[in-house]
Tab-separated table of N, CA and C in Angstrom:
chain	number	residue	atom	x	y	z
A	1377	LEU	N	-32.279	-77.610	34.210
A	1377	LEU	CA	-31.747	-78.489	33.182
A	1377	LEU	C	-31.163	-79.772	33.775
A	1378	GLU	N	-31.131	-79.819	35.111
A	1378	GLU	CA	-30.582	-80.987	35.787
A	1378	GLU	C	-31.289	-82.248	35.301
A	1379	GLY	N	-30.511	-83.263	34.921
A	1379	GLY	CA	-31.063	-84.520	34.469
A	1379	GLY	C	-31.206	-84.637	32.971
A	1380	TYR	N	-31.118	-83.537	32.270
A	1380	TYR	CA	-31.380	-83.550	30.827
A	1380	TYR	C	-30.149	-83.188	29.997
A	1381	LEU	N	-29.030	-83.031	30.662
A	1381	LEU	CA	-27.766	-82.734	29.976
A	1381	LEU	C	-26.915	-83.991	30.070
A	1382	PHE	N	-27.056	-84.860	29.085
A	1382	PHE	CA	-26.441	-86.171	29.147
A	1382	PHE	C	-24.924	-86.066	29.274
A	1383	PRO	N	-24.355	-86.756	30.287
A	1383	PRO	CA	-22.898	-86.722	30.452
A	1383	PRO	C	-22.216	-87.524	29.347
A	1384	ASP	N	-21.373	-86.880	28.608
A	1384	ASP	CA	-20.730	-87.507	27.462
A	1384	ASP	C	-19.530	-86.645	27.075
A	1385	THR	N	-18.837	-87.016	26.012
A	1385	THR	CA	-17.741	-86.204	25.483
A	1385	THR	C	-18.314	-85.313	24.376
A	1386	TYR	N	-18.059	-84.038	24.501
A	1386	TYR	CA	-18.585	-83.061	23.546
A	1386	TYR	C	-17.449	-82.199	23.019
A	1387	ASP	N	-17.603	-81.700	21.804
A	1387	ASP	CA	-16.692	-80.709	21.245
A	1387	ASP	C	-17.372	-79.348	21.336
A	1388	PHE	N	-16.643	-78.385	21.871
A	1388	PHE	CA	-17.155	-77.018	21.952
A	1388	PHE	C	-16.209	-76.103	21.193
A	1389	TYR	N	-16.736	-75.008	20.726
A	1389	TYR	CA	-15.962	-74.094	19.898
A	1389	TYR	C	-15.871	-72.732	20.562
A	1390	LEU	N	-14.751	-72.050	20.329
A	1390	LEU	CA	-14.584	-70.698	20.858
A	1390	LEU	C	-15.739	-69.820	20.393
A	1391	ASP	N	-16.206	-68.974	21.259
A	1391	ASP	CA	-17.285	-68.027	20.965
A	1391	ASP	C	-18.618	-68.696	20.621
A	1392	GLU	N	-18.755	-69.985	20.952
A	1392	GLU	CA	-20.031	-70.672	20.720
A	1392	GLU	C	-21.056	-70.154	21.723
A	1393	SER	N	-22.263	-69.968	21.291
A	1393	SER	CA	-23.294	-69.422	22.170
A	1393	SER	C	-23.740	-70.469	23.192
A	1394	PRO	N	-24.136	-70.023	24.367
A	1394	PRO	CA	-24.665	-70.957	25.370
A	1394	PRO	C	-25.857	-71.754	24.837
A	1395	GLU	N	-26.686	-71.110	24.032
A	1395	GLU	CA	-27.850	-71.801	23.455
A	1395	GLU	C	-27.413	-72.975	22.581
A	1396	SER	N	-26.347	-72.781	21.821
A	1396	SER	CA	-25.828	-73.840	20.950
A	1396	SER	C	-25.286	-75.004	21.786
A	1397	VAL	N	-24.575	-74.671	22.851
A	1397	VAL	CA	-24.014	-75.699	23.731
A	1397	VAL	C	-25.139	-76.508	24.378
A	1398	ILE	N	-26.106	-75.822	24.942
A	1398	ILE	CA	-27.241	-76.498	25.583
A	1398	ILE	C	-28.002	-77.327	24.547
A	1399	GLY	N	-28.167	-76.797	23.362
A	1399	GLY	CA	-28.832	-77.533	22.289
A	1399	GLY	C	-28.129	-78.842	21.962
A	1400	ARG	N	-26.795	-78.814	21.985
A	1400	ARG	CA	-26.030	-80.031	21.715
A	1400	ARG	C	-26.271	-81.063	22.813
A	1401	PHE	N	-26.309	-80.605	24.065
A	1401	PHE	CA	-26.618	-81.512	25.180
A	1401	PHE	C	-28.000	-82.147	24.981
A	1402	PHE	N	-28.992	-81.317	24.687
A	1402	PHE	CA	-30.357	-81.823	24.495
A	1402	PHE	C	-30.444	-82.791	23.331
A	1403	SER	N	-29.800	-82.459	22.230
A	1403	SER	CA	-29.823	-83.343	21.055
A	1403	SER	C	-29.230	-84.704	21.392
A	1404	ASN	N	-28.129	-84.702	22.119
A	1404	ASN	CA	-27.494	-85.954	22.510
A	1404	ASN	C	-28.403	-86.745	23.451
A	1405	SER	N	-29.042	-86.055	24.381
A	1405	SER	CA	-29.977	-86.728	25.289
A	1405	SER	C	-31.112	-87.368	24.513
A	1406	ASP	N	-31.639	-86.650	23.526
A	1406	ASP	CA	-32.721	-87.197	22.698
A	1406	ASP	C	-32.278	-88.459	21.954
A	1407	LEU	N	-31.010	-88.492	21.553
A	1407	LEU	CA	-30.497	-89.681	20.868
A	1407	LEU	C	-30.313	-90.857	21.832
A	1408	LYS	N	-29.943	-90.569	23.054
A	1408	LYS	CA	-29.671	-91.617	24.046
A	1408	LYS	C	-30.951	-92.226	24.609
A	1409	ILE	N	-31.985	-91.415	24.806
A	1409	ILE	CA	-33.252	-91.896	25.367
A	1409	ILE	C	-34.114	-92.414	24.214
A	1410	THR	N	-34.230	-93.722	24.144
A	1410	THR	CA	-34.892	-94.361	23.010
A	1410	THR	C	-36.387	-94.586	23.273
A	1411	ASP	N	-37.095	-94.913	22.203
A	1411	ASP	CA	-38.512	-95.265	22.331
A	1411	ASP	C	-38.683	-96.502	23.210
A	1412	GLU	N	-37.744	-97.429	23.136
A	1412	GLU	CA	-37.798	-98.624	23.977
A	1412	GLU	C	-37.696	-98.249	25.460
A	1413	MET	N	-36.856	-97.286	25.750
A	1413	MET	CA	-36.723	-96.820	27.135
A	1413	MET	C	-38.019	-96.170	27.608
A	1414	ARG	N	-38.608	-95.366	26.754
A	1414	ARG	CA	-39.876	-94.721	27.106
A	1414	ARG	C	-40.970	-95.772	27.332
A	1415	ALA	N	-40.976	-96.800	26.498
A	1415	ALA	CA	-41.956	-97.883	26.658
A	1415	ALA	C	-41.728	-98.626	27.969
A	1416	ARG	N	-40.464	-98.869	28.306
A	1416	ARG	CA	-40.141	-99.557	29.564
A	1416	ARG	C	-40.562	-98.698	30.753
A	1417	ALA	N	-40.329	-97.413	30.684
A	1417	ALA	CA	-40.756	-96.504	31.757
A	1417	ALA	C	-42.264	-96.630	31.956
A	1418	SER	N	-42.991	-96.641	30.865
A	1418	SER	CA	-44.446	-96.769	30.927
A	1418	SER	C	-44.858	-98.110	31.538
A	1419	GLU	N	-44.158	-99.188	31.173
A	1419	GLU	CA	-44.416	-100.508	31.768
A	1419	GLU	C	-44.268	-100.473	33.274
A	1420	LEU	N	-43.282	-99.716	33.740
A	1420	LEU	CA	-43.034	-99.600	35.175
A	1420	LEU	C	-44.035	-98.670	35.859
A	1421	GLY	N	-44.801	-97.918	35.062
A	1421	GLY	CA	-45.786	-97.002	35.619
A	1421	GLY	C	-45.244	-95.607	35.893
A	1422	TYR	N	-44.149	-95.259	35.211
A	1422	TYR	CA	-43.521	-93.957	35.413
A	1422	TYR	C	-43.338	-93.251	34.077
A	1423	THR	N	-43.216	-91.944	34.141
A	1423	THR	CA	-42.862	-91.172	32.962
A	1423	THR	C	-41.345	-91.240	32.788
A	1424	MET	N	-40.858	-90.871	31.626
A	1424	MET	CA	-39.412	-90.839	31.419
A	1424	MET	C	-38.772	-89.773	32.303
A	1425	ASP	N	-39.489	-88.694	32.564
A	1425	ASP	CA	-38.972	-87.666	33.483
A	1425	ASP	C	-38.776	-88.254	34.882
A	1426	GLU	N	-39.722	-89.053	35.334
A	1426	GLU	CA	-39.591	-89.686	36.657
A	1426	GLU	C	-38.448	-90.702	36.658
A	1427	ILE	N	-38.293	-91.428	35.559
A	1427	ILE	CA	-37.172	-92.380	35.451
A	1427	ILE	C	-35.847	-91.636	35.532
A	1428	LEU	N	-35.734	-90.498	34.865
A	1428	LEU	CA	-34.501	-89.709	34.939
A	1428	LEU	C	-34.260	-89.202	36.358
A	1429	THR	N	-35.320	-88.880	37.076
A	1429	THR	CA	-35.171	-88.462	38.467
A	1429	THR	C	-34.679	-89.629	39.314
A	1430	ILE	N	-35.289	-90.794	39.145
A	1430	ILE	CA	-34.847	-91.987	39.874
A	1430	ILE	C	-33.398	-92.302	39.506
A	1431	ALA	N	-33.078	-92.241	38.216
A	1431	ALA	CA	-31.703	-92.508	37.763
A	1431	ALA	C	-30.716	-91.524	38.373
A	1432	SER	N	-31.131	-90.279	38.536
A	1432	SER	CA	-30.221	-89.287	39.125
A	1432	SER	C	-29.921	-89.628	40.580
A	1433	ILE	N	-30.907	-90.154	41.283
A	1433	ILE	CA	-30.676	-90.576	42.672
A	1433	ILE	C	-29.742	-91.781	42.692
A	1434	ILE	N	-29.976	-92.729	41.794
A	1434	ILE	CA	-29.088	-93.895	41.693
A	1434	ILE	C	-27.665	-93.433	41.403
A	1435	GLN	N	-27.514	-92.502	40.473
A	1435	GLN	CA	-26.198	-91.968	40.119
A	1435	GLN	C	-25.514	-91.359	41.350
A	1436	ALA	N	-26.263	-90.590	42.110
A	1436	ALA	CA	-25.698	-89.911	43.275
A	1436	ALA	C	-25.416	-90.864	44.434
A	1437	GLU	N	-26.166	-91.936	44.536
A	1437	GLU	CA	-26.038	-92.857	45.667
A	1437	GLU	C	-25.039	-93.982	45.434
A	1438	SER	N	-24.690	-94.270	44.180
A	1438	SER	CA	-23.818	-95.413	43.908
A	1438	SER	C	-22.412	-94.954	43.557
A	1439	TYR	N	-21.456	-95.518	44.266
A	1439	TYR	CA	-20.056	-95.226	43.981
A	1439	TYR	C	-19.547	-96.097	42.838
A	1440	PHE	N	-20.106	-97.313	42.748
A	1440	PHE	CA	-19.643	-98.285	41.768
A	1440	PHE	C	-20.809	-98.697	40.876
A	1441	ALA	N	-20.535	-98.838	39.581
A	1441	ALA	CA	-21.582	-99.157	38.600
A	1441	ALA	C	-22.336	-100.432	38.954
A	1442	GLU	N	-21.631	-101.412	39.495
A	1442	GLU	CA	-22.287	-102.687	39.796
A	1442	GLU	C	-23.330	-102.565	40.914
A	1443	ASP	N	-23.290	-101.491	41.684
A	1443	ASP	CA	-24.277	-101.289	42.754
A	1443	ASP	C	-25.585	-100.688	42.240
A	1444	ALA	N	-25.560	-100.080	41.071
A	1444	ALA	CA	-26.716	-99.320	40.582
A	1444	ALA	C	-28.008	-100.132	40.500
A	1445	PRO	N	-28.020	-101.348	39.930
A	1445	PRO	CA	-29.296	-102.077	39.841
A	1445	PRO	C	-29.890	-102.445	41.204
A	1446	LEU	N	-29.036	-102.759	42.176
A	1446	LEU	CA	-29.542	-103.118	43.501
A	1446	LEU	C	-30.058	-101.881	44.246
A	1447	ILE	N	-29.368	-100.765	44.095
A	1447	ILE	CA	-29.872	-99.516	44.668
A	1447	ILE	C	-31.221	-99.180	44.044
A	1448	ALA	N	-31.336	-99.391	42.733
A	1448	ALA	CA	-32.622	-99.170	42.058
A	1448	ALA	C	-33.693	-100.063	42.665
A	1449	GLY	N	-33.348	-101.314	42.951
A	1449	GLY	CA	-34.305	-102.228	43.572
A	1449	GLY	C	-34.793	-101.721	44.913
A	1450	VAL	N	-33.881	-101.176	45.707
A	1450	VAL	CA	-34.257	-100.606	47.001
A	1450	VAL	C	-35.210	-99.421	46.793
A	1451	ILE	N	-34.874	-98.555	45.856
A	1451	ILE	CA	-35.718	-97.385	45.582
A	1451	ILE	C	-37.118	-97.817	45.174
A	1452	TYR	N	-37.221	-98.782	44.271
A	1452	TYR	CA	-38.548	-99.237	43.830
A	1452	TYR	C	-39.312	-99.933	44.953
A	1453	ASN	N	-38.622	-100.679	45.804
A	1453	ASN	CA	-39.309	-101.290	46.947
A	1453	ASN	C	-39.939	-100.219	47.822
A	1454	ARG	N	-39.211	-99.145	48.049
A	1454	ARG	CA	-39.725	-98.061	48.888
A	1454	ARG	C	-40.870	-97.328	48.178
A	1455	LEU	N	-40.718	-97.082	46.893
A	1455	LEU	CA	-41.790	-96.411	46.143
A	1455	LEU	C	-43.066	-97.251	46.143
A	1456	GLU	N	-42.927	-98.546	45.892
A	1456	GLU	CA	-44.095	-99.423	45.815
A	1456	GLU	C	-44.786	-99.597	47.163
A	1457	SER	N	-44.025	-99.481	48.238
A	1457	SER	CA	-44.622	-99.641	49.574
A	1457	SER	C	-45.189	-98.334	50.117
A	1458	GLY	N	-44.910	-97.219	49.421
A	1458	GLY	CA	-45.361	-95.919	49.914
A	1458	GLY	C	-44.479	-95.348	51.005
A	1459	THR	N	-43.307	-95.957	51.184
A	1459	THR	CA	-42.338	-95.492	52.175
A	1459	THR	C	-41.533	-94.340	51.584
A	1460	PRO	N	-41.344	-93.248	52.311
A	1460	PRO	CA	-40.482	-92.183	51.783
A	1460	PRO	C	-39.096	-92.740	51.435
A	1461	LEU	N	-38.495	-92.224	50.378
A	1461	LEU	CA	-37.205	-92.721	49.924
A	1461	LEU	C	-36.104	-92.501	50.952
A	1462	GLY	N	-36.136	-91.364	51.648
A	1462	GLY	CA	-35.134	-91.090	52.669
A	1462	GLY	C	-33.717	-91.053	52.123
A	1463	MET	N	-33.520	-90.488	50.962
A	1463	MET	CA	-32.207	-90.484	50.316
A	1463	MET	C	-31.410	-89.233	50.673
A	1464	ASP	N	-30.244	-89.465	51.259
A	1464	ASP	CA	-29.376	-88.357	51.654
A	1464	ASP	C	-28.970	-87.504	50.456
A	1465	SER	N	-28.761	-88.137	49.309
A	1465	SER	CA	-28.301	-87.388	48.132
A	1465	SER	C	-29.289	-86.294	47.746
A	1466	VAL	N	-30.564	-86.547	47.906
A	1466	VAL	CA	-31.577	-85.541	47.561
A	1466	VAL	C	-31.524	-84.399	48.567
A	1467	TYR	N	-31.382	-84.749	49.833
A	1467	TYR	CA	-31.258	-83.727	50.876
A	1467	TYR	C	-30.036	-82.843	50.608
A	1468	PHE	N	-28.901	-83.479	50.335
A	1468	PHE	CA	-27.673	-82.715	50.100
A	1468	PHE	C	-27.765	-81.871	48.828
A	1469	TYR	N	-28.453	-82.376	47.828
A	1469	TYR	CA	-28.657	-81.597	46.611
A	1469	TYR	C	-29.373	-80.297	46.947
A	1470	MET	N	-30.440	-80.401	47.702
A	1470	MET	CA	-31.193	-79.202	48.073
A	1470	MET	C	-30.352	-78.279	48.954
A	1471	GLU	N	-29.701	-78.858	49.946
A	1471	GLU	CA	-28.934	-78.046	50.891
A	1471	GLU	C	-27.729	-77.378	50.235
A	1472	ARG	N	-26.973	-78.139	49.460
A	1472	ARG	CA	-25.701	-77.647	48.926
A	1472	ARG	C	-25.814	-76.946	47.573
A	1473	ASN	N	-26.779	-77.356	46.756
A	1473	ASN	CA	-26.834	-76.828	45.395
A	1473	ASN	C	-27.966	-75.847	45.150
A	1474	ILE	N	-29.059	-75.994	45.850
A	1474	ILE	CA	-30.245	-75.196	45.562
A	1474	ILE	C	-30.541	-74.173	46.661
A	1475	GLY	N	-30.267	-74.549	47.888
A	1475	GLY	CA	-30.618	-73.706	49.028
A	1475	GLY	C	-30.121	-72.273	48.934
A	1476	ASP	N	-28.882	-72.085	48.494
A	1476	ASP	CA	-28.324	-70.734	48.397
A	1476	ASP	C	-29.077	-69.885	47.372
A	1477	TYR	N	-29.576	-70.515	46.312
A	1477	TYR	CA	-30.290	-69.783	45.270
A	1477	TYR	C	-31.720	-69.457	45.683
A	1478	LEU	N	-32.341	-70.377	46.390
A	1478	LEU	CA	-33.731	-70.170	46.791
A	1478	LEU	C	-33.864	-69.302	48.034
A	1479	GLY	N	-32.867	-69.362	48.906
A	1479	GLY	CA	-32.948	-68.654	50.168
A	1479	GLY	C	-33.921	-69.366	51.101
A	1480	GLU	N	-34.031	-68.852	52.305
A	1480	GLU	CA	-34.871	-69.497	53.320
A	1480	GLU	C	-36.340	-69.547	52.904
A	1481	LYS	N	-36.856	-68.449	52.363
A	1481	LYS	CA	-38.259	-68.401	51.949
A	1481	LYS	C	-38.519	-69.383	50.802
A	1482	GLY	N	-37.619	-69.430	49.835
A	1482	GLY	CA	-37.766	-70.353	48.720
A	1482	GLY	C	-37.681	-71.804	49.152
A	1483	MET	N	-36.807	-72.090	50.100
A	1483	MET	CA	-36.693	-73.460	50.611
A	1483	MET	C	-37.979	-73.871	51.322
A	1484	GLU	N	-38.572	-72.938	52.052
A	1484	GLU	CA	-39.853	-73.230	52.715
A	1484	GLU	C	-40.928	-73.516	51.675
A	1485	GLU	N	-40.907	-72.768	50.578
A	1485	GLU	CA	-41.934	-72.911	49.547
A	1485	GLU	C	-41.725	-74.141	48.664
A	1486	PHE	N	-40.475	-74.437	48.306
A	1486	PHE	CA	-40.207	-75.498	47.333
A	1486	PHE	C	-39.507	-76.725	47.902
A	1487	GLY	N	-39.020	-76.643	49.127
A	1487	GLY	CA	-38.259	-77.743	49.718
A	1487	GLY	C	-39.011	-79.057	49.786
A	1488	ASP	N	-40.314	-78.994	50.012
A	1488	ASP	CA	-41.106	-80.224	50.117
A	1488	ASP	C	-41.109	-81.033	48.826
A	1489	TYR	N	-40.913	-80.376	47.693
A	1489	TYR	CA	-40.895	-81.091	46.417
A	1489	TYR	C	-39.728	-82.085	46.334
A	1490	TYR	N	-38.724	-81.866	47.179
A	1490	TYR	CA	-37.545	-82.726	47.198
A	1490	TYR	C	-37.341	-83.392	48.560
A	1491	ASP	N	-38.329	-83.320	49.418
A	1491	ASP	CA	-38.218	-83.893	50.760
A	1491	ASP	C	-38.510	-85.387	50.704
A	1492	THR	N	-37.454	-86.184	50.607
A	1492	THR	CA	-37.632	-87.636	50.529
A	1492	THR	C	-37.642	-88.294	51.900
A	1493	TYR	N	-37.592	-87.492	52.956
A	1493	TYR	CA	-37.672	-88.048	54.310
A	1493	TYR	C	-39.113	-88.086	54.803
A	1494	ASP	N	-39.886	-87.086	54.461
A	1494	ASP	CA	-41.255	-87.001	54.971
A	1494	ASP	C	-42.327	-87.349	53.955
A	1495	PHE	N	-42.002	-87.228	52.668
A	1495	PHE	CA	-43.011	-87.440	51.640
A	1495	PHE	C	-42.636	-88.624	50.754
A	1496	PRO	N	-43.578	-89.548	50.555
A	1496	PRO	CA	-43.293	-90.672	49.655
A	1496	PRO	C	-43.355	-90.225	48.196
A	1497	GLY	N	-42.805	-91.034	47.333
A	1497	GLY	CA	-42.866	-90.753	45.906
A	1497	GLY	C	-41.557	-90.219	45.359
A	1498	VAL	N	-41.586	-89.975	44.072
A	1498	VAL	CA	-40.414	-89.482	43.346
A	1498	VAL	C	-40.328	-87.967	43.548
A	1499	PRO	N	-39.128	-87.440	43.845
A	1499	PRO	CA	-38.980	-85.991	43.960
A	1499	PRO	C	-39.386	-85.280	42.668
A	1500	GLU	N	-39.503	-83.984	42.736
A	1500	GLU	CA	-39.998	-83.179	41.608
A	1500	GLU	C	-39.139	-83.274	40.350
A	1501	GLY	N	-37.842	-83.463	40.512
A	1501	GLY	CA	-36.971	-83.512	39.334
A	1501	GLY	C	-35.626	-84.110	39.665
A	1502	PRO	N	-34.797	-84.340	38.652
A	1502	PRO	CA	-33.471	-84.925	38.851
A	1502	PRO	C	-32.571	-84.057	39.716
A	1503	ILE	N	-31.619	-84.724	40.377
A	1503	ILE	CA	-30.660	-84.022	41.230
A	1503	ILE	C	-29.264	-83.988	40.619
A	1504	CYS	N	-29.091	-84.645	39.482
A	1504	CYS	CA	-27.834	-84.603	38.734
A	1504	CYS	C	-28.138	-85.116	37.332
A	1505	ASN	N	-27.144	-85.168	36.506
A	1505	ASN	CA	-27.303	-85.680	35.146
A	1505	ASN	C	-26.834	-87.127	35.112
A	1506	PRO	N	-27.773	-88.076	35.150
A	1506	PRO	CA	-27.372	-89.479	35.236
A	1506	PRO	C	-26.809	-90.006	33.927
A	1507	GLY	N	-25.871	-90.937	34.061
A	1507	GLY	CA	-25.320	-91.619	32.904
A	1507	GLY	C	-26.168	-92.835	32.549
A	1508	MET	N	-25.753	-93.522	31.512
A	1508	MET	CA	-26.523	-94.654	31.002
A	1508	MET	C	-26.611	-95.806	31.998
A	1509	VAL	N	-25.574	-96.034	32.800
A	1509	VAL	CA	-25.631	-97.112	33.796
A	1509	VAL	C	-26.786	-96.859	34.756
A	1510	ALA	N	-26.897	-95.654	35.263
A	1510	ALA	CA	-27.962	-95.319	36.211
A	1510	ALA	C	-29.336	-95.343	35.535
A	1511	ILE	N	-29.409	-94.867	34.303
A	1511	ILE	CA	-30.688	-94.874	33.577
A	1511	ILE	C	-31.151	-96.319	33.354
A	1512	ASN	N	-30.225	-97.180	32.928
A	1512	ASN	CA	-30.588	-98.581	32.726
A	1512	ASN	C	-30.973	-99.256	34.034
A	1513	ALA	N	-30.308	-98.906	35.118
A	1513	ALA	CA	-30.672	-99.467	36.423
A	1513	ALA	C	-32.082	-99.022	36.816
A	1514	ALA	N	-32.417	-97.764	36.539
A	1514	ALA	CA	-33.764	-97.270	36.851
A	1514	ALA	C	-34.812	-97.982	36.010
A	1515	LEU	N	-34.455	-98.356	34.805
A	1515	LEU	CA	-35.388	-99.060	33.918
A	1515	LEU	C	-35.447	-100.562	34.203
A	1516	TYR	N	-34.342	-101.120	34.687
A	1516	TYR	CA	-34.254	-102.561	34.936
A	1516	TYR	C	-33.644	-102.809	36.317
A	1517	PRO	N	-34.393	-102.477	37.370
A	1517	PRO	CA	-33.862	-102.647	38.726
A	1517	PRO	C	-33.716	-104.126	39.081
A	1518	GLU	N	-32.790	-104.395	39.949
A	1518	GLU	CA	-32.625	-105.756	40.453
A	1518	GLU	C	-33.725	-106.036	41.469
A	1519	GLU	N	-34.323	-107.206	41.374
A	1519	GLU	CA	-35.336	-107.581	42.359
A	1519	GLU	C	-34.632	-107.942	43.650
A	1520	THR	N	-35.133	-107.398	44.738
A	1520	THR	CA	-34.517	-107.601	46.040
A	1520	THR	C	-35.554	-107.423	47.139
A	1521	ASP	N	-35.226	-107.921	48.309
A	1521	ASP	CA	-36.064	-107.697	49.490
A	1521	ASP	C	-35.564	-106.506	50.302
A	1522	TYR	N	-34.445	-105.938	49.902
A	1522	TYR	CA	-33.852	-104.833	50.662
A	1522	TYR	C	-34.702	-103.564	50.575
A	1523	PHE	N	-34.746	-102.866	51.714
A	1523	PHE	CA	-35.438	-101.582	51.801
A	1523	PHE	C	-34.500	-100.462	52.233
A	1524	PHE	N	-33.301	-100.823	52.653
A	1524	PHE	CA	-32.378	-99.838	53.218
A	1524	PHE	C	-30.962	-100.112	52.733
A	1525	PHE	N	-30.158	-99.065	52.725
A	1525	PHE	CA	-28.727	-99.232	52.495
A	1525	PHE	C	-27.992	-98.036	53.073
A	1526	CYS	N	-26.748	-98.272	53.395
A	1526	CYS	CA	-25.838	-97.202	53.800
A	1526	CYS	C	-24.471	-97.585	53.252
A	1527	ASN	N	-23.559	-96.649	53.258
A	1527	ASN	CA	-22.247	-96.960	52.703
A	1527	ASN	C	-21.135	-96.457	53.604
A	1528	ASP	N	-19.986	-97.129	53.478
A	1528	ASP	CA	-18.819	-96.710	54.239
A	1528	ASP	C	-18.054	-95.648	53.452
A	1529	GLU	N	-16.948	-95.204	54.017
A	1529	GLU	CA	-16.166	-94.125	53.393
A	1529	GLU	C	-15.560	-94.528	52.052
A	1530	ASP	N	-15.434	-95.837	51.814
A	1530	ASP	CA	-14.865	-96.323	50.551
A	1530	ASP	C	-15.937	-96.583	49.497
A	1531	GLY	N	-17.204	-96.320	49.845
A	1531	GLY	CA	-18.294	-96.513	48.894
A	1531	GLY	C	-18.909	-97.901	48.913
A	1532	ASN	N	-18.440	-98.773	49.802
A	1532	ASN	CA	-19.042	-100.103	49.916
A	1532	ASN	C	-20.423	-99.970	50.536
A	1533	ILE	N	-21.376	-100.680	49.971
A	1533	ILE	CA	-22.758	-100.528	50.409
A	1533	ILE	C	-23.177	-101.705	51.275
A	1534	TYR	N	-23.916	-101.389	52.339
A	1534	TYR	CA	-24.431	-102.374	53.275
A	1534	TYR	C	-25.948	-102.306	53.203
A	1535	TYR	N	-26.554	-103.405	52.763
A	1535	TYR	CA	-27.993	-103.457	52.546
A	1535	TYR	C	-28.681	-104.088	53.746
A	1536	ALA	N	-29.962	-103.748	53.901
A	1536	ALA	CA	-30.755	-104.308	54.990
A	1536	ALA	C	-32.203	-104.452	54.549
A	1537	VAL	N	-32.854	-105.482	55.055
A	1537	VAL	CA	-34.271	-105.700	54.783
A	1537	VAL	C	-35.115	-104.895	55.755
A	1538	THR	N	-34.710	-104.900	57.025
A	1538	THR	CA	-35.501	-104.216	58.053
A	1538	THR	C	-34.791	-102.967	58.548
A	1539	TYR	N	-35.571	-102.096	59.157
A	1539	TYR	CA	-35.009	-100.867	59.713
A	1539	TYR	C	-34.012	-101.176	60.828
A	1540	SER	N	-34.307	-102.190	61.659
A	1540	SER	CA	-33.384	-102.525	62.746
A	1540	SER	C	-32.048	-103.024	62.187
A	1541	GLU	N	-32.077	-103.798	61.098
A	1541	GLU	CA	-30.833	-104.220	60.440
A	1541	GLU	C	-30.077	-103.007	59.899
A	1542	HIS	N	-30.810	-102.066	59.342
A	1542	HIS	CA	-30.199	-100.851	58.800
A	1542	HIS	C	-29.506	-100.054	59.909
A	1543	ILE	N	-30.185	-99.898	61.031
A	1543	ILE	CA	-29.596	-99.168	62.166
A	1543	ILE	C	-28.346	-99.895	62.661
A	1544	GLU	N	-28.392	-101.219	62.673
A	1544	GLU	CA	-27.224	-102.010	63.054
A	1544	GLU	C	-26.048	-101.720	62.113
A	1545	ASN	N	-26.333	-101.708	60.801
A	1545	ASN	CA	-25.290	-101.398	59.824
A	1545	ASN	C	-24.737	-99.999	60.048
A	1546	CYS	N	-25.608	-99.058	60.302
A	1546	CYS	CA	-25.177	-97.681	60.547
A	1546	CYS	C	-24.297	-97.580	61.774
A	1547	HIS	N	-24.665	-98.291	62.829
A	1547	HIS	CA	-23.845	-98.294	64.062
A	1547	HIS	C	-22.466	-98.877	63.774
A	1548	LYS	N	-22.422	-99.974	63.033
A	1548	LYS	CA	-21.141	-100.606	62.686
A	1548	LYS	C	-20.234	-99.642	61.941
A	1549	LEU	N	-20.846	-98.804	61.095
A	1549	LEU	CA	-20.086	-97.868	60.279
A	1549	LEU	C	-19.840	-96.519	60.970
A	1550	GLY	N	-20.389	-96.366	62.167
A	1550	GLY	CA	-20.222	-95.115	62.899
A	1550	GLY	C	-21.058	-93.973	62.372
A	1551	ILE	N	-22.148	-94.298	61.692
A	1551	ILE	CA	-23.006	-93.256	61.117
A	1551	ILE	C	-23.952	-92.686	62.174
A	1552	TYR	N	-24.521	-93.550	62.995
A	1552	TYR	CA	-25.414	-93.081	64.095
A	1552	TYR	C	-24.763	-93.411	65.417
């Protein structure tokens, strides 16, 4: 259900069934995802499911809302060039949230679907439930020449056009 339970304020009732709660999430998601959004996804050459996956990565990678469109631009640059996304958030999602449920054998079987280091393209599904800021960023990314970014402990993002610039940024931040 990851990616399809729209983050919002909901009212829940005592003894309400899980099916009813999940239904409310889905109904709200259906109201939030408009025909215009679906048309824009198609213009970009993606399904709405893929847009929600991209938006979930943007949500996980951006500390501040104003960073979302530029992060989206980086993601699309990598997708369009056939470069693997290399997103830590996807790796951590698999390691921290899914790995325990799948076990070692399951990770071997399904891990590649979310391997953004070795395989280009959009992962198999969302890694979190993105909000509207991230969804809009996925639909309307900022045009940029950047292909890389990293962030400091305060969430400030350092962008780079080339891999050598990215490594320089990482060294400055003590990442590598």
